[in-house]
Amino acid sequence: MGKQFKLKKLSLIGTRKNYEVIFKDGLNYISGPTSTGKTSILEMINYALGSEKHKNYIEIGQSCIAVELEIEIKDCKYKIRRKLFEFNEPVAVFAWNSQSNTFELLDTYEIDIPSNPKSLSAFLLEKLDLSNIKVAKQEFSFRDLFKFSYLKQTEIDNENIMGEKNWQTSIKRKPTFEIIFNMYDKLVAELKTSLKVKNKELRELQIKNKGISEFLERIDVVDLKTYFKKRQYAESNILEKQKQLEDIKRTNNTNDEISLSLQKRIVNLKNSIEKIEKDISDQKQYLNKLQMLKNQYISEVHKIDFIIEGYKTLDKYDYILCPSCLQPINKNDDLHTCSLCGREKTELKIDEILQFKQDKKRFIKKHKELVEFIKREEKNLQILIKKNSGFKADLLNLEKELLYLQKDYVNPYIEQIEQLNYEIGELNRALRELDNDHNLFIELDRINKLYDSKQQSIKDLNEKIKNTENSSVNRDELIKDLSGLLSGILDAFAFPKLENAYIDEKTYLPYVRGRLYRDLGSLASVTLITMAYYLAITIKARKEEFNHLGLLIIDSPRKNLGAKASEEGFKDEEIFNSIVRCLIKVGKDYEESIQLIVVNNGYPAFLDKINIIKEFDGDGTKGLPYGLIDDIKN
């Protein structure tokens, strides 16, 4: 019933090159030391799928300008392109054209709430047959659904699954769980309301389509196919008639002095076109460099904020493990010494804080001025492009004029040459008219794609309503099955002293040893239970094709486990090995319906290399890239 959502390829669009990660079905394992870009891969996926913003990744900011994510929803491929560090800019969505084997622009969408039909969330939910649903008097969002597919490193052991402790963040958690398993009481009614909205949107697209189509019919061109056919016909005729002129010139005497001046002008114009095209290329490179500088200004502002606020904030915490390498820290009882580096603590002086704030204002001002400067330079680029188009149009006219001037041949060829020149001129005029209307063809083609896509969405939604009405989900049986899965997964994880593991029928939260997961007093146990909980929901939902994405992303499954674990029962390395074995089995058993993305520092020797899609070594000396951005210039 539910459509599977697959990741196909992540691309960071760089100024030197692109950085790509290709995903496959089943298990996808990403490994490497700290600070090699493993987590940034997941964050870029999250950002492309509508997260409000991304972290200030310095190397990415210095090297990349945009992120592209290729996805597949029920055999339909899409590409999402979003600018980096430009959090409010619209997102471009492209659809795969199987005939041309390319992605073509479908539409642009905003990062906004799903009640906005032009939001990315609304687009994704429509493709999943879950749009226009209200839960807890709020719009159901793709981000609500994605929470069940993305287990962050900071959330895997935070004793607060999906913000369940706070009603503000958890108010949509239970309804989303119910939507995933078709238990939401209002689901059918909401889907029927959505169907009405989609039919209205389809009619609006139909009106747009009709208006453009009627105009194109009046100019005797119905679709892009006809346009290309007419253009090809005109171009081939021009080439044929030009060849006839050349044949006449070769076999008859001509006076080259008449056209010599015009030929020189044509050569000069071609040189001008070559120069301006180089200027256009240089201007584009210049704009890319300005974009990198703008990203650096943002980075400097974030650094200053961290310097000013970070000291007092971080000093509140008593660190047990190093936040970088996760190694145990030797306990230091001296209140005047930093627990991380062992150096004497020094507080910022007032004049230092004021200086930092002045620097921050200066960077913000520079960033604002640079944004305006970039806009002006983008206008200059458009001027160059327009000027180049003008040069090319002048060149076409001069070449046509040259053909007209070369008429002083000996009879009986004068009349034939004049006729050929006239016909070539008419064909060139027809080509210019076709090119002027080309944007209309592109827009019509795009609207046709949107119309077809909307029609398919309505068809799928009708089918979903029918299936949902005919399905009967027994809540008690479902919770029982989920509890069995949870217990089985924890057993496969080699969870110590496992007993009485289940999912509560009221809160939908996991319990182990008869206690709520966060009441066990062990971060290692929270890590295992949280992973097992997410995995159980994913497996159950995809077994019966409920409304889960069929995608599960896990960052740092080894956290709090192994030799670094603070609890004795979780120090056994076999626990982590058991987790990996379980993930391998799930990836194999549900290869067609579940996609697992796992990021961790290292992996067991028994993990098949086919499951490792990216591996970094941190220094580039082991025949592996040292990180995601593997060509950064120091």
XYZ file of C-alpha atoms in Angstrom:
634
model
C 0.000 0.000 0.000
C 2.765 2.433 0.927
C 5.294 3.536 -1.670
C 8.944 2.843 -1.028
C 11.277 5.798 -0.977
C 14.813 5.021 -2.201
C 17.986 7.074 -2.238
C 19.935 6.670 -5.487
C 22.757 9.237 -5.476
C 23.984 12.198 -3.436
C 26.113 14.798 -5.225
C 27.823 17.824 -3.737
C 28.291 20.241 -6.628
C 31.791 21.650 -6.268
C 33.863 24.388 -7.870
C 36.712 21.966 -8.637
C 34.716 18.758 -9.057
C 31.583 17.032 -7.764
C 31.643 14.692 -4.752
C 29.295 11.727 -5.139
C 27.888 8.920 -3.004
C 25.942 6.196 -4.830
C 23.448 4.132 -2.823
C 22.164 0.617 -3.438
C 19.312 -1.555 -2.182
C 19.688 -3.226 1.204
C 22.572 -2.303 3.513
C 24.781 0.724 2.738
C 27.717 1.086 5.154
C 29.877 4.236 5.387
C 33.074 4.021 7.448
C 35.949 6.285 8.422
C 37.678 8.048 11.326
C 36.387 11.172 13.047
C 36.109 14.362 10.951
C 36.164 12.719 7.519
C 32.667 13.771 6.417
C 30.654 10.637 7.253
C 27.925 12.425 9.202
C 27.920 15.317 6.728
C 26.719 12.833 4.070
C 23.646 12.142 6.193
C 23.149 15.825 6.979
C 23.262 16.686 3.267
C 20.572 14.054 2.625
C 18.525 15.606 5.421
C 19.081 19.112 4.012
C 18.074 18.095 0.477
C 14.870 16.580 1.884
C 13.743 19.820 3.513
C 15.663 20.402 6.730
C 15.593 24.130 7.517
C 19.381 24.453 7.453
C 22.626 22.519 7.625
C 25.645 22.835 9.892
C 28.546 25.099 9.044
C 30.772 22.492 7.393
C 33.967 24.428 6.634
C 35.385 22.152 3.904
C 32.013 21.896 2.161
C 31.597 25.670 2.357
C 35.006 26.190 0.766
C 34.454 23.661 -2.012
C 30.745 23.304 -2.855
C 27.819 25.473 -3.896
C 24.856 23.060 -4.025
C 23.638 19.580 -3.132
C 21.748 17.227 -5.453
C 19.873 14.156 -4.246
C 18.480 11.588 -6.669
C 15.557 9.618 -5.247
C 13.080 7.023 -6.468
C 9.431 6.791 -5.412
C 7.499 3.854 -6.869
C 9.752 3.527 -9.940
C 9.643 7.296 -10.623
C 13.017 9.033 -10.390
C 13.484 12.610 -9.213
C 16.447 14.862 -8.523
C 16.313 17.542 -5.831
C 18.797 20.416 -6.133
C 19.277 22.869 -3.255
C 21.842 25.637 -2.788
C 24.173 25.355 0.197
C 24.123 28.111 2.837
C 21.111 29.685 1.045
C 18.465 28.303 3.378
C 15.529 30.358 2.051
C 16.199 29.829 -1.643
C 13.704 27.683 -3.609
C 14.497 24.039 -4.339
C 14.581 22.777 -7.926
C 13.013 19.365 -8.595
C 13.775 17.468 -11.805
C 11.938 14.413 -13.165
C 13.613 11.620 -15.115
C 12.761 11.445 -18.814
C 13.248 7.844 -19.911
C 13.130 8.801 -23.599
C 15.964 11.334 -23.464
C 17.713 9.607 -20.504
C 18.070 12.932 -18.686
C 16.555 14.757 -15.727
C 14.301 17.629 -16.824
C 13.057 20.493 -14.653
C 9.646 19.727 -13.182
C 9.165 22.749 -10.904
C 10.679 24.792 -8.079
C 9.461 24.438 -4.494
C 9.825 26.376 -1.257
C 11.058 25.173 2.129
C 7.777 25.799 3.894
C 4.916 24.099 5.710
C 2.996 21.515 3.630
C -0.166 23.655 3.593
C 1.733 25.613 0.946
C 1.142 23.538 -2.218
C 4.403 24.913 -3.616
C 6.467 23.513 -0.731
C 8.919 20.621 -1.069
C 7.092 18.800 1.723
C 3.788 19.024 -0.182
C 5.447 17.641 -3.317
C 7.015 14.663 -1.520
C 3.826 13.850 0.398
C 1.818 13.949 -2.823
C 4.135 11.387 -4.384
C 3.684 9.225 -1.262
C -0.152 9.580 -1.370
C -0.170 11.300 2.041
C -0.777 14.966 1.254
C -3.272 17.384 2.874
C -3.587 15.416 6.121
C -4.100 17.227 9.423
C -2.918 15.819 12.755
C -3.332 17.500 16.149
C -4.790 20.535 14.326
C -1.562 20.886 12.346
C -0.502 19.974 8.824
C 1.111 16.552 8.533
C 4.583 17.071 7.071
C 7.121 14.964 5.242
C 9.485 15.917 8.065
C 7.142 14.161 10.546
C 7.369 10.975 8.505
C 11.122 11.299 7.969
C 11.729 11.305 11.746
C 10.983 7.558 11.701
C 13.728 7.116 9.071
C 16.626 9.169 10.443
C 18.325 8.276 13.730
C 20.947 10.957 14.333
C 24.112 10.460 16.353
C 22.852 13.030 18.866
C 19.493 11.248 19.231
C 20.540 7.604 19.367
C 21.110 7.795 23.144
C 19.427 11.039 24.235
C 16.648 9.249 26.213
C 14.067 11.275 24.303
C 12.831 9.385 21.232
C 11.478 11.929 18.734
C 11.178 14.521 21.503
C 8.611 12.427 23.404
C 9.361 14.170 26.718
C 8.050 17.549 25.530
C 4.481 17.898 24.300
C 5.471 20.657 21.848
C 7.764 18.300 19.960
C 5.851 15.057 20.524
C 2.311 16.205 19.720
C 2.571 14.739 16.198
C 4.618 11.649 17.123
C 1.690 9.356 17.999
C -0.536 10.416 15.053
C 2.424 9.878 12.699
C 2.931 6.382 14.144
C -0.785 5.713 13.523
C -0.599 7.067 9.963
C 2.354 4.786 9.234
C 0.310 1.740 10.292
C -3.100 2.879 8.936
C -4.499 3.220 12.459
C -5.238 6.944 12.281
C -9.004 7.351 12.688
C -9.323 10.273 10.281
C -6.976 8.930 7.617
C -9.603 7.973 5.008
C -11.520 11.232 5.469
C -8.307 13.253 5.142
C -7.302 11.330 2.015
C -10.702 12.020 0.435
C -10.278 15.725 1.203
C -6.853 15.552 -0.385
C -8.400 13.975 -3.491
C -10.690 17.002 -3.928
C -7.719 19.362 -3.624
C -5.722 17.381 -6.190
C -8.604 17.403 -8.670
C -8.831 21.188 -8.319
C -5.080 21.533 -8.921
C -5.420 19.282 -11.976
C -8.125 21.552 -13.435
C -5.875 24.599 -12.944
C -3.055 22.875 -14.809
C -5.504 21.923 -17.539
C -6.463 25.588 -18.019
C -2.797 26.618 -18.297
C -2.125 23.783 -20.709
C -5.081 24.717 -22.889
C -4.080 28.390 -23.113
C -0.541 27.698 -24.304
C -1.621 24.852 -26.596
C -4.212 27.022 -28.364
C -1.624 29.744 -28.965
C 0.845 27.249 -30.417
C -1.862 25.753 -32.613
C -2.511 29.220 -34.054
C 1.133 29.418 -35.125
C 0.899 25.893 -36.550
C 3.159 24.198 -33.967
C 1.425 21.825 -31.581
C 4.228 20.324 -29.497
C 7.990 20.129 -29.022
C 8.191 17.220 -31.432
C 6.677 19.372 -34.177
C 9.008 22.237 -33.233
C 12.119 20.088 -33.580
C 10.794 18.614 -36.806
C 10.234 22.082 -38.332
C 13.623 23.301 -37.098
C 15.419 20.279 -38.521
C 13.604 20.766 -41.834
C 14.645 24.448 -42.034
C 18.271 23.749 -41.079
C 18.644 20.922 -43.598
C 17.137 23.106 -46.353
C 19.546 25.947 -45.533
C 22.523 23.584 -45.744
C 21.290 22.207 -49.057
C 20.808 25.657 -50.627
C 24.165 26.901 -49.295
C 25.805 23.890 -50.933
C 24.133 24.798 -54.228
C 25.567 28.333 -53.955
C 29.043 26.963 -53.228
C 28.816 24.686 -56.254
C 27.926 27.648 -58.476
C 30.821 29.695 -57.052
C 33.306 26.894 -57.671
C 32.298 26.462 -61.295
C 31.927 30.171 -62.194
C 34.077 33.289 -61.921
C 33.146 35.699 -59.110
C 34.365 39.098 -58.052
C 35.705 38.546 -54.494
C 36.581 42.253 -54.071
C 32.900 43.132 -53.769
C 32.485 41.033 -50.610
C 35.999 41.397 -49.137
C 35.032 44.169 -46.688
C 32.014 42.204 -45.501
C 34.111 39.079 -45.016
C 36.528 41.038 -42.808
C 33.614 42.242 -40.669
C 32.440 38.648 -40.300
C 35.909 37.526 -39.178
C 36.079 40.387 -36.651
C 32.633 39.511 -35.349
C 33.611 35.869 -34.904
C 36.662 36.997 -32.940
C 34.411 39.169 -30.767
C 32.122 36.203 -30.112
C 35.103 34.050 -29.133
C 36.324 36.762 -26.735
C 32.948 37.378 -25.116
C 32.374 33.642 -24.616
C 35.691 33.543 -22.743
C 34.508 36.540 -20.696
C 31.289 34.659 -19.880
C 33.277 31.625 -18.713
C 35.570 33.840 -16.591
C 32.577 35.641 -15.087
C 30.980 32.340 -14.071
C 34.205 31.245 -12.355
C 34.414 34.637 -10.630
C 30.856 34.239 -9.316
C 31.738 30.792 -7.936
C 34.681 32.316 -6.051
C 32.431 35.059 -4.667
C 30.006 32.374 -3.494
C 32.850 30.629 -1.641
C 33.823 33.943 -0.007
C 30.227 34.490 1.082
C 30.195 31.037 2.682
C 33.408 31.915 4.532
C 31.839 35.074 5.969
C 28.952 32.975 7.321
C 31.492 30.544 8.767
C 33.380 33.363 10.534
C 30.154 34.656 12.120
C 29.387 31.161 13.450
C 32.927 30.848 14.831
C 32.610 34.136 16.729
C 29.221 33.085 18.150
C 30.819 29.870 19.368
C 33.771 31.708 20.943
C 31.508 34.133 22.813
C 28.825 31.686 23.916
C 30.641 28.358 23.740
C 32.885 28.791 26.770
C 30.109 29.276 29.301
C 27.854 26.701 27.660
C 30.453 23.926 27.399
C 31.816 24.639 30.888
C 28.485 23.521 32.361
C 29.114 19.921 31.304
C 31.281 17.349 33.031
C 32.761 15.284 30.199
C 33.272 11.548 30.656
C 34.281 10.888 27.039
C 36.144 13.108 24.603
C 33.509 14.507 22.158
C 35.967 14.075 19.266
C 37.465 10.581 19.666
C 35.064 9.187 22.330
C 38.029 8.016 24.459
C 37.629 8.182 28.284
C 38.905 11.420 29.843
C 41.046 11.348 32.977
C 39.068 12.923 35.800
C 40.372 16.336 36.844
C 39.053 17.800 40.107
C 40.707 21.189 39.661
C 37.884 23.655 38.942
C 40.333 26.087 37.344
C 41.576 23.559 34.772
C 39.822 22.473 31.541
C 38.663 18.844 31.764
C 39.349 18.326 28.054
C 42.820 19.775 27.379
C 44.159 20.193 30.936
C 45.050 23.843 30.479
C 44.192 26.645 32.891
C 40.760 28.166 32.260
C 40.741 31.805 31.171
C 37.570 33.820 30.806
C 37.163 36.342 28.036
C 37.650 39.930 29.108
C 34.973 42.523 28.403
C 37.110 44.333 25.831
C 37.817 41.004 24.090
C 34.101 40.218 23.925
C 33.413 43.700 22.546
C 36.111 43.186 19.915
C 34.607 39.849 18.881
C 31.178 41.479 18.592
C 32.692 44.245 16.463
C 34.279 41.614 14.239
C 30.925 39.846 13.965
C 29.202 43.082 12.877
C 31.973 43.651 10.348
C 31.562 40.168 8.849
C 27.763 40.531 8.737
C 28.165 43.881 6.979
C 30.667 42.393 4.525
C 28.320 39.463 3.879
C 25.432 41.828 3.148
C 27.583 43.962 0.837
C 28.892 40.846 -0.897
C 25.353 39.544 -1.497
C 24.490 42.829 -3.240
C 27.756 42.722 -5.186
C 27.050 39.150 -6.324
C 23.618 40.260 -7.567
C 25.275 43.019 -9.624
C 27.841 40.600 -11.017
C 25.061 38.153 -11.938
C 23.400 41.001 -13.856
C 26.737 41.656 -15.608
C 26.818 37.984 -16.586
C 23.336 38.280 -18.090
C 24.464 41.403 -19.987
C 27.395 39.457 -21.447
C 25.109 36.571 -22.431
C 22.653 39.000 -24.051
C 25.505 40.789 -25.845
C 26.785 37.446 -27.138
C 23.327 36.602 -28.463
C 23.291 39.978 -30.245
C 26.683 39.303 -31.818
C 25.472 35.935 -33.067
C 22.339 37.531 -34.546
C 24.521 40.178 -36.280
C 26.785 37.436 -37.601
C 23.800 35.625 -39.063
C 22.631 38.829 -40.790
C 26.110 39.605 -42.163
C 26.482 36.108 -43.549
C 23.075 36.460 -45.156
C 24.091 39.853 -46.581
C 27.280 38.330 -47.950
C 25.238 35.775 -49.807
C 23.144 38.588 -51.311
C 26.256 40.514 -52.401
C 27.750 37.538 -54.190
C 25.349 37.811 -57.117
C 27.445 39.220 -59.920
C 27.896 35.973 -61.735
C 27.694 35.607 -65.458
C 24.267 34.739 -66.837
C 22.343 32.443 -66.644
C 23.172 32.065 -62.897
C 22.071 35.489 -61.588
C 18.412 34.587 -61.332
C 19.176 31.212 -59.714
C 21.489 32.809 -57.109
C 18.956 35.501 -56.236
C 16.292 32.858 -55.734
C 18.570 30.750 -53.514
C 19.543 33.787 -51.430
C 15.895 34.721 -50.995
C 14.944 31.198 -49.908
C 17.852 31.014 -47.437
C 16.800 34.364 -45.959
C 13.222 33.151 -45.518
C 14.403 29.954 -43.852
C 16.643 31.936 -41.476
C 13.701 34.177 -40.593
C 11.564 31.106 -39.882
C 14.322 29.731 -37.642
C 14.458 32.975 -35.648
C 10.693 32.907 -35.151
C 10.853 29.298 -33.988
C 13.624 30.156 -31.522
C 11.650 33.109 -30.158
C 8.783 30.753 -29.324
C 11.050 28.080 -27.855
C 10.408 29.118 -24.232
C 6.711 28.509 -24.765
C 7.430 24.952 -25.875
C 9.593 24.379 -22.811
C 6.886 25.735 -20.504
C 4.179 23.687 -22.220
C 6.291 20.559 -21.924
C 6.878 21.270 -18.220
C 3.146 21.831 -17.602
C 2.373 18.615 -19.472
C 4.769 16.749 -17.166
C 3.143 18.335 -14.102
C -0.287 17.451 -15.488
C 0.688 13.819 -16.113
C 2.303 13.645 -12.681
C -0.814 15.073 -11.030
C -3.035 12.628 -12.918
C -0.898 9.721 -11.709
C -1.023 11.069 -8.140
C -4.825 11.205 -8.293
C -4.969 7.669 -9.680
C -2.650 6.413 -6.931
C -4.601 8.318 -4.276
C -7.889 6.749 -5.406
C -6.259 3.338 -5.150
C -4.890 4.159 -1.698
C -8.303 5.298 -0.434
C -9.853 2.087 -1.714
C -7.182 -0.102 -0.099
C -7.299 1.810 3.188
C -11.086 1.482 3.373
C -10.843 -2.263 2.729
C -8.011 -2.856 5.190
C -8.663 -3.552 8.839
C -5.753 -3.082 11.219
C -6.140 -4.730 14.608
C -4.309 -2.381 16.968
C -3.687 -5.059 19.606
C -2.307 -7.532 17.066
C -0.119 -4.862 15.513
C 1.397 -3.812 18.849
C 1.912 -7.483 19.706
C 3.759 -8.083 16.426
C 5.881 -4.968 16.926
C 6.722 -6.053 20.468
C 7.800 -9.455 19.175
C 9.996 -7.803 16.561
C 11.520 -5.474 19.166
C 12.336 -8.388 21.456
C 13.742 -10.464 18.585
C 15.976 -7.633 17.372
C 17.303 -6.938 20.882
C 18.040 -10.639 21.236
C 19.909 -10.536 17.908
C 21.795 -7.500 19.257
C 22.918 -9.660 22.243
C 21.245 -7.234 24.662
C 22.412 -8.195 28.202
C 19.809 -9.675 30.576
C 17.020 -9.236 28.033
C 13.491 -9.813 29.328
C 9.978 -8.409 29.022
C 10.629 -6.214 25.960
C 7.538 -4.685 24.374
C 5.999 -1.541 22.858
C 3.366 0.150 25.000
C -0.081 0.219 23.368
C -0.871 3.748 24.619
C 2.388 5.654 24.229
C 3.906 3.517 21.428
C 7.234 3.711 23.302
C 9.605 0.762 23.968
C 9.913 -0.986 27.337
C 12.618 -3.473 28.375
C 12.816 -5.466 31.614
C 9.342 -4.083 32.262
C 10.590 -0.489 32.420
C 10.443 2.469 30.027
C 13.574 2.516 27.848
C 14.943 5.712 29.448
C 14.469 4.460 33.015
C 17.115 1.726 32.747
C 19.889 4.126 33.759
C 22.238 3.056 30.982
C 23.102 5.036 27.837
C 24.364 1.847 26.183
C 20.984 0.176 26.706
C 19.223 3.297 25.373
C 21.376 3.105 22.223
C 20.442 -0.540 21.592
C 16.744 -0.113 22.404
C 16.384 3.023 20.264
C 17.975 1.296 17.254
C 15.842 -1.816 17.754
C 12.692 0.328 18.067
C 13.324 2.157 14.776
C 14.267 -1.096 13.048
C 11.177 -2.947 14.311
C 8.877 -0.196 12.995
C 10.658 -0.213 9.628
C 10.459 -4.001 9.204
C 6.816 -4.294 10.277
C 5.732 -1.373 8.086
C 7.455 -2.707 4.965
C 6.392 -6.318 5.544
C 2.786 -5.298 4.963
C 3.469 -2.210 2.837
C 2.257 0.357 5.340
C 3.168 4.047 5.042
C 6.805 3.943 6.148
C 9.433 5.190 3.672
C 11.278 1.871 3.770
C 14.403 3.892 4.541
C 16.351 3.820 7.819
C 19.458 5.948 8.426
C 21.516 5.185 11.551
C 24.469 7.328 12.635
C 27.049 5.760 15.006
C 25.416 2.457 16.117
C 28.530 1.722 18.184
C 28.008 4.720 20.459
C 28.424 3.819 24.174
C 29.327 0.198 23.276
C 32.459 -1.961 23.230
C 35.636 -1.190 25.169
C 34.560 2.446 25.555
C 31.272 1.563 27.251
C 30.844 2.912 30.785
C 28.641 -0.058 31.831
C 30.380 -3.416 32.315
C 27.654 -5.458 30.594
C 28.038 -3.532 27.337
C 31.835 -3.699 26.999
C 31.762 -6.978 25.097
C 32.807 -6.301 21.483
C 30.443 -9.078 20.411
C 27.472 -6.751 21.025
C 28.567 -4.422 18.225
C 29.371 -7.401 15.998
C 25.866 -8.743 16.688
C 24.342 -5.402 15.666
C 26.215 -5.477 12.355
C 25.218 -9.119 11.731
C 21.579 -8.202 12.360
C 21.762 -5.229 9.958
C 23.386 -7.448 7.314
C 20.561 -9.982 7.686
C 17.843 -7.311 7.481
C 19.535 -5.793 4.429
C 19.614 -9.211 2.755
C 16.138 -10.437 3.793
C 14.421 -7.153 2.857
C 16.730 -5.975 0.096
C 13.873 -5.001 -2.217
C 11.788 -3.191 0.396
C 14.189 -1.710 2.983
C 17.206 0.523 2.424
C 19.604 0.862 5.367
C 22.213 3.642 5.539
C 24.680 3.107 8.408
C 27.560 5.407 9.380
C 30.218 4.296 11.854
C 33.898 4.618 12.722
C 35.137 1.191 11.601
C 33.487 -2.180 10.904
C 33.995 -5.886 11.712
C 36.173 -7.984 9.412
C 33.206 -10.167 8.411
C 31.318 -7.274 6.766
C 31.285 -7.920 3.003
C 32.923 -5.109 1.028
C 29.896 -5.029 -1.274
C 27.964 -3.397 1.572
C 30.573 -0.647 2.095
C 29.629 2.177 -0.274
C 32.118 4.747 1.102
C 35.256 4.334 3.183
C 37.705 7.024 4.297
C 41.068 6.619 6.039
C 41.549 10.129 7.425
C 44.966 10.722 5.857
C 44.831 9.316 2.315
C 47.727 6.889 2.861
C 45.863 3.562 2.702
C 44.663 3.733 -0.883
C 41.405 5.370 0.234
C 40.167 8.966 0.048
C 40.917 10.762 3.304
C 37.413 12.229 3.454
C 34.283 13.194 1.537
C 35.969 16.366 0.241
C 39.106 14.549 -0.864
C 40.915 17.348 -2.710
C 40.696 20.209 -0.230
C 43.540 22.679 -0.569
C 45.312 23.468 2.691
